[in-house]
Tab-separated table of C-alpha atoms in Angstrom:
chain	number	residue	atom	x	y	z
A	1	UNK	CA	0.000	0.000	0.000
A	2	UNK	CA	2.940	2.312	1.115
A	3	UNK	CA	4.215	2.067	-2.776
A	4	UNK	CA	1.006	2.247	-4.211
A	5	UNK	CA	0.461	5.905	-2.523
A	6	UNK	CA	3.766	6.502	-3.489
A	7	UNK	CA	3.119	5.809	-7.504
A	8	UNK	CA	0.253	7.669	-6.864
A	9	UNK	CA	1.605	10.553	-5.794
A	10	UNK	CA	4.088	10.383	-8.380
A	11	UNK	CA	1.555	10.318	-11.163
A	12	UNK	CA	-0.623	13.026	-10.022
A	13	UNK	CA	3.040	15.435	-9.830
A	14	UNK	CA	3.869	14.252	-13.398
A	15	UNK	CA	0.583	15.293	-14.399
A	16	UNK	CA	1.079	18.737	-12.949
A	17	UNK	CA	5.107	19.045	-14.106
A	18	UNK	CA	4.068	18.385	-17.349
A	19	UNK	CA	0.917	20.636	-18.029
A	20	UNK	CA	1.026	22.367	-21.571
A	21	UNK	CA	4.330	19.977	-22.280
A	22	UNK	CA	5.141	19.282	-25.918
A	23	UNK	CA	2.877	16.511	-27.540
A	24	UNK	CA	5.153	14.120	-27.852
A	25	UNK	CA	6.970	14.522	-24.146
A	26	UNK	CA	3.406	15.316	-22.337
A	27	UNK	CA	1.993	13.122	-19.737
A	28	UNK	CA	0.406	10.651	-22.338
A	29	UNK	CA	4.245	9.820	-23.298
A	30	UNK	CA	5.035	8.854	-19.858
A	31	UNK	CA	2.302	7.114	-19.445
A	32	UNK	CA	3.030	5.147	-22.466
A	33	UNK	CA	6.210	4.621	-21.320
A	34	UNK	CA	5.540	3.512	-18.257
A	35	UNK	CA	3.098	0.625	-19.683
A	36	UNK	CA	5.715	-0.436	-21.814
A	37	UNK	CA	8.047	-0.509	-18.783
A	38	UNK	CA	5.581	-2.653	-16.781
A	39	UNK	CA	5.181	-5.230	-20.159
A	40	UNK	CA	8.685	-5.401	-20.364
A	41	UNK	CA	9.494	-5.703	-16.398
A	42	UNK	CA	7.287	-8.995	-16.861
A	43	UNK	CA	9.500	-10.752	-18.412
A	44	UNK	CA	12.697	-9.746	-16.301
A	45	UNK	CA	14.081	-10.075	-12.875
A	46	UNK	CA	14.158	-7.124	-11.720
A	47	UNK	CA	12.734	-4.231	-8.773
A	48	UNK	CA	9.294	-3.331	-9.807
A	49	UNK	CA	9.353	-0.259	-7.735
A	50	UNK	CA	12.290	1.054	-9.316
A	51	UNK	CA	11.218	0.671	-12.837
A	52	UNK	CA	8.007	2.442	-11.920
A	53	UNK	CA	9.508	5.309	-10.546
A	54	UNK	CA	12.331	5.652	-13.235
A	55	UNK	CA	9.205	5.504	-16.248
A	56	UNK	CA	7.096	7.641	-14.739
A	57	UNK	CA	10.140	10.544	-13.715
A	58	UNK	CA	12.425	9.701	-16.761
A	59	UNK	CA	11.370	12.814	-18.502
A	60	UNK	CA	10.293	15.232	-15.724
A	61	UNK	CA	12.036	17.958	-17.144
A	62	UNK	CA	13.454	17.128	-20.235
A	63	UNK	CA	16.999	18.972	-21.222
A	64	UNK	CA	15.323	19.966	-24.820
A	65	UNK	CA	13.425	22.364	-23.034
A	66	UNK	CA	15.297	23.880	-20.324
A	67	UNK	CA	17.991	25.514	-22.210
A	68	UNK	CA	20.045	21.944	-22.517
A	69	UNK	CA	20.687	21.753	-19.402
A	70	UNK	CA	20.585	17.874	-18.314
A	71	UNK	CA	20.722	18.738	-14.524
A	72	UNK	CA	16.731	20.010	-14.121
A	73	UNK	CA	15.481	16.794	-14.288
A	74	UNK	CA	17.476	14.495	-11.823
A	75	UNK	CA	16.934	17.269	-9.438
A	76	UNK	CA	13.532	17.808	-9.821
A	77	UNK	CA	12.925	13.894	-9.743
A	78	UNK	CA	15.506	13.950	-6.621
A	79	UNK	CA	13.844	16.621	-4.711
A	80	UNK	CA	10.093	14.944	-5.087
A	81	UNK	CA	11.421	11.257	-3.914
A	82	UNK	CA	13.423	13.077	-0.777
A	83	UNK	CA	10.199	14.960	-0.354
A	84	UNK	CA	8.131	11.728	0.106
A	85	UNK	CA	10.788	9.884	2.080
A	86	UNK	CA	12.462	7.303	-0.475
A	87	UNK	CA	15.132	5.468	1.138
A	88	UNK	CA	18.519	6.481	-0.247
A	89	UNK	CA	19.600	3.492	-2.615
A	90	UNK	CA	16.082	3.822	-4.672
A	91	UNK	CA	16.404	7.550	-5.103
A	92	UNK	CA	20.056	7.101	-6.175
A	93	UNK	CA	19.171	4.203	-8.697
A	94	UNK	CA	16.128	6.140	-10.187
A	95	UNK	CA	18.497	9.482	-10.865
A	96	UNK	CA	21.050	7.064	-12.370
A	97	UNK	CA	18.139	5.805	-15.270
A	98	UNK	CA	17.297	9.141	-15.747
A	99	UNK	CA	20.789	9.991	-16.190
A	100	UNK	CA	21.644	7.481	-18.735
A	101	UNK	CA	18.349	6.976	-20.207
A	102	UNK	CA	18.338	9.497	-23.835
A	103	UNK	CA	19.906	8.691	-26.917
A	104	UNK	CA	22.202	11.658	-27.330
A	105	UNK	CA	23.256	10.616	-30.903
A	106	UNK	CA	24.104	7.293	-29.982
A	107	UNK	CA	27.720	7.717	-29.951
A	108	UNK	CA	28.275	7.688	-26.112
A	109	UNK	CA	28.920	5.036	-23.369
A	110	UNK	CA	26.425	4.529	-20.602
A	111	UNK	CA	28.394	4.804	-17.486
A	112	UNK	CA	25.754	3.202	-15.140
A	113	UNK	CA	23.618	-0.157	-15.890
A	114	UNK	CA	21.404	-2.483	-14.174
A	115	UNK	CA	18.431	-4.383	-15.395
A	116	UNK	CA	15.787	-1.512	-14.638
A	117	UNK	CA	17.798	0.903	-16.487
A	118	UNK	CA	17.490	-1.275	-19.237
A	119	UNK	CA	13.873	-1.853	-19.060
A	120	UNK	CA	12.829	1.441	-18.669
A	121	UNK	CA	15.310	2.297	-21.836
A	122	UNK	CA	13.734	-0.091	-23.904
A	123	UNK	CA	10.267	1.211	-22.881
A	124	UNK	CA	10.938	4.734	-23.551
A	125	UNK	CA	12.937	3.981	-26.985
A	126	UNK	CA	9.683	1.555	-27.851
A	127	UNK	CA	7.715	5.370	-27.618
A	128	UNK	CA	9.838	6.317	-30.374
A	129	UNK	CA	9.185	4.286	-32.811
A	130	UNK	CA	6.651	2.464	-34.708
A	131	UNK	CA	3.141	4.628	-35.537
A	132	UNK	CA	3.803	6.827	-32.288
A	133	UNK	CA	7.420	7.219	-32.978
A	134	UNK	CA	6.547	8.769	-36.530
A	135	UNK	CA	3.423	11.152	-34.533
A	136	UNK	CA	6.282	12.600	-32.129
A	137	UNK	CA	8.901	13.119	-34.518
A	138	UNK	CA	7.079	15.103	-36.934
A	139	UNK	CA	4.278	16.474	-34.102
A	140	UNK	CA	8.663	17.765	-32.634
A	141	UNK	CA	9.815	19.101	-35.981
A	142	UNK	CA	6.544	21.018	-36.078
A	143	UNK	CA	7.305	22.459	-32.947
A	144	UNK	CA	10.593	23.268	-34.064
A	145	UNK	CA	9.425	24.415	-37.489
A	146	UNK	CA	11.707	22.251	-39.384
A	147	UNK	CA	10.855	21.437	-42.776
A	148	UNK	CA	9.624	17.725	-43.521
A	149	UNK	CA	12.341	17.040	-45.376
A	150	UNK	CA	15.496	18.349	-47.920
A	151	UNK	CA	17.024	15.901	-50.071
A	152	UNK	CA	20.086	18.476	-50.350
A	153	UNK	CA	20.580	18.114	-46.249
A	154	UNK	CA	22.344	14.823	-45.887
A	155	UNK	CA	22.075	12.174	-42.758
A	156	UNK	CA	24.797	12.659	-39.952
A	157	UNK	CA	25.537	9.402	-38.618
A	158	UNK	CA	28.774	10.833	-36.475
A	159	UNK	CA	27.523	13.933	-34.538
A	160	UNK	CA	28.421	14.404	-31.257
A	161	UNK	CA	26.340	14.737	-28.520
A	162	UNK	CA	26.256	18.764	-28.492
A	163	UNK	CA	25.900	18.187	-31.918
A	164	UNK	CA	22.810	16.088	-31.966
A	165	UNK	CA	21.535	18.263	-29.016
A	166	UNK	CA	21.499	21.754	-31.615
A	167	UNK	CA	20.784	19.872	-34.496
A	168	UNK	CA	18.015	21.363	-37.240
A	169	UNK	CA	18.084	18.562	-39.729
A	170	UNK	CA	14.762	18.152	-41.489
A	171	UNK	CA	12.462	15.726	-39.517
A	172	UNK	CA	12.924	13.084	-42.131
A	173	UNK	CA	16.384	13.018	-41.463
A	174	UNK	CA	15.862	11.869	-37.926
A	175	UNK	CA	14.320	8.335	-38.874
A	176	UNK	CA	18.378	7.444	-40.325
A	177	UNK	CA	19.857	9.685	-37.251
A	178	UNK	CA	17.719	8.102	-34.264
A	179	UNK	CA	14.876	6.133	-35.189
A	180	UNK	CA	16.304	3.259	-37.441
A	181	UNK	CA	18.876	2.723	-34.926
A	182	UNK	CA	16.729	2.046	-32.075
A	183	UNK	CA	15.906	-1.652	-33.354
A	184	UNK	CA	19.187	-2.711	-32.675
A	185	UNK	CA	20.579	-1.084	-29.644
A	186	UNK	CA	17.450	-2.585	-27.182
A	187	UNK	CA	18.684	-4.169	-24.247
A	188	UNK	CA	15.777	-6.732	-23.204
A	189	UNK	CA	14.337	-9.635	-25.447
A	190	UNK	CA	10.933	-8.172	-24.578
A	191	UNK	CA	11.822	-5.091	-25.840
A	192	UNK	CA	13.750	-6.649	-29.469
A	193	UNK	CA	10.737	-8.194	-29.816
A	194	UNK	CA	8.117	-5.400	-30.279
A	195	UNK	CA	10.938	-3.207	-31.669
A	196	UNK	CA	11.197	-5.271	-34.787
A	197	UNK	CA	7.052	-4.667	-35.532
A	198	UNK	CA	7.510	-1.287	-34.929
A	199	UNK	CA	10.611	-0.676	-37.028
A	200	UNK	CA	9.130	-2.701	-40.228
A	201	UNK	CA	5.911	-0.222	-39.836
A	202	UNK	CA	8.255	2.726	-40.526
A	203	UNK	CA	10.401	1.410	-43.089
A	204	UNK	CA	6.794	1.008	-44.975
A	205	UNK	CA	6.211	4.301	-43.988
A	206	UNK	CA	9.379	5.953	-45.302
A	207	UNK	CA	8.719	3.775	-48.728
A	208	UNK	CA	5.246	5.529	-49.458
A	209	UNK	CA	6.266	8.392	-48.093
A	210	UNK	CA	9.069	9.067	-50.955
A	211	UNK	CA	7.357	7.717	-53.366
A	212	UNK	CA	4.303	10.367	-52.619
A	213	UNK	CA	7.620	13.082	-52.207
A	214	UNK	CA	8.793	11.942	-55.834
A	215	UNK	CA	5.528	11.541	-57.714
A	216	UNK	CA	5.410	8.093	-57.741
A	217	UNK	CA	2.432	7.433	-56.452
């Protein structure tokens, strides 16, 4: 019951945190995420409690909008678990997953891992892919007003981190930069699983959608 009114908690200040978010990193993403999470968790060994927390705070403040600074939202997630009492080790573990949850280009080591960072990796990269994945990235490069796509602006496969943090590419772009990769870099068997549905349904997508860009069809 104790962990129950803790989740609880925790959902109704993600709720409020995220009020007038972006579409695709609103409250309906973490709660996505989350029931991913608890799919995937299913199938693992792992702390339930844990998971749950790291889901549901993952993206409490996300660096993308606070200026890039990746600080905000272990502290923010830090200061509401302290708040309700969290024993030490949990709080520490759930700040690590935040911490070494985002893709950041892909070209970067994690420097923490356990099973629950995995699962709630896995949950949140599932999000980004598939039918939702395509919603958030273009429902994002709306946001950003970047154009659909330029066939004169060429894929980076070798940015940095700050580089993939201030990058502008056209949204289309993005499916080769982040989206593609996803497939192959989830942890959990779970989480390979579903990933491989999702990533054929926007490999189809990509195919009609050139052949609408180029007349084709």
């Amino acid at each position: 019951m104790k962990n129950q009114n803790l989740l609880n908690d925790t959902i109704s200040f993600v709720k409020q945190e995220l009020q007038g978010a972006e579409g695709g990193h609103d409250w309906f993403h973490i709660e996505r995420v989350y029931k991913n999470a608890l799919l995937i968790a299913k199938e693992e060994s792992c702390d339930l409690l844990v998971v749950q927390l790291g889901a549901l705070l993952h993206d409490i403040a996300d660096s993308k909008f606070h200026n890039g600074d990746e600080t905000v939202g272990p502290k923010t997630a830090c200061k509401f678990l302290e708040s309700h009492q969290v024993d030490e080790q949990t709080i520490a573990h759930v700040i690590n997953i935040i911490e070494n949850i985002s893709f950041k280009g892909g070209n970067f080591d994690r420097i923490f891992s356990s099973i629950e960072l995995d699962i709630v990796q896995d949950a949140d990269r599932l999000d980004a892919i598939g039918a939702i994945g395509i919603a958030r990235a273009f429902n994002y490069g709306g946001f950003k007003n970047r154009p659909l796509h330029n066939p004169e602006i060429p894929v980076n496969l070798t940015m940095s981190k700050e580089e993939y943090k201030n990058s502008v590419n056209p949204t289309i772009n993005h499916f080769y930069e982040k989206l593609l990769l996803l497939k192959d870099k989830m942890n959990t068997e779970s989480g390979k699983k579903i990933a491989q549905q999702r990533h054929k349904y926007m490999e189809d997508f990509l195919s009609q959608f050139y052949a609408e860009w180029n007349g084709e069809k």
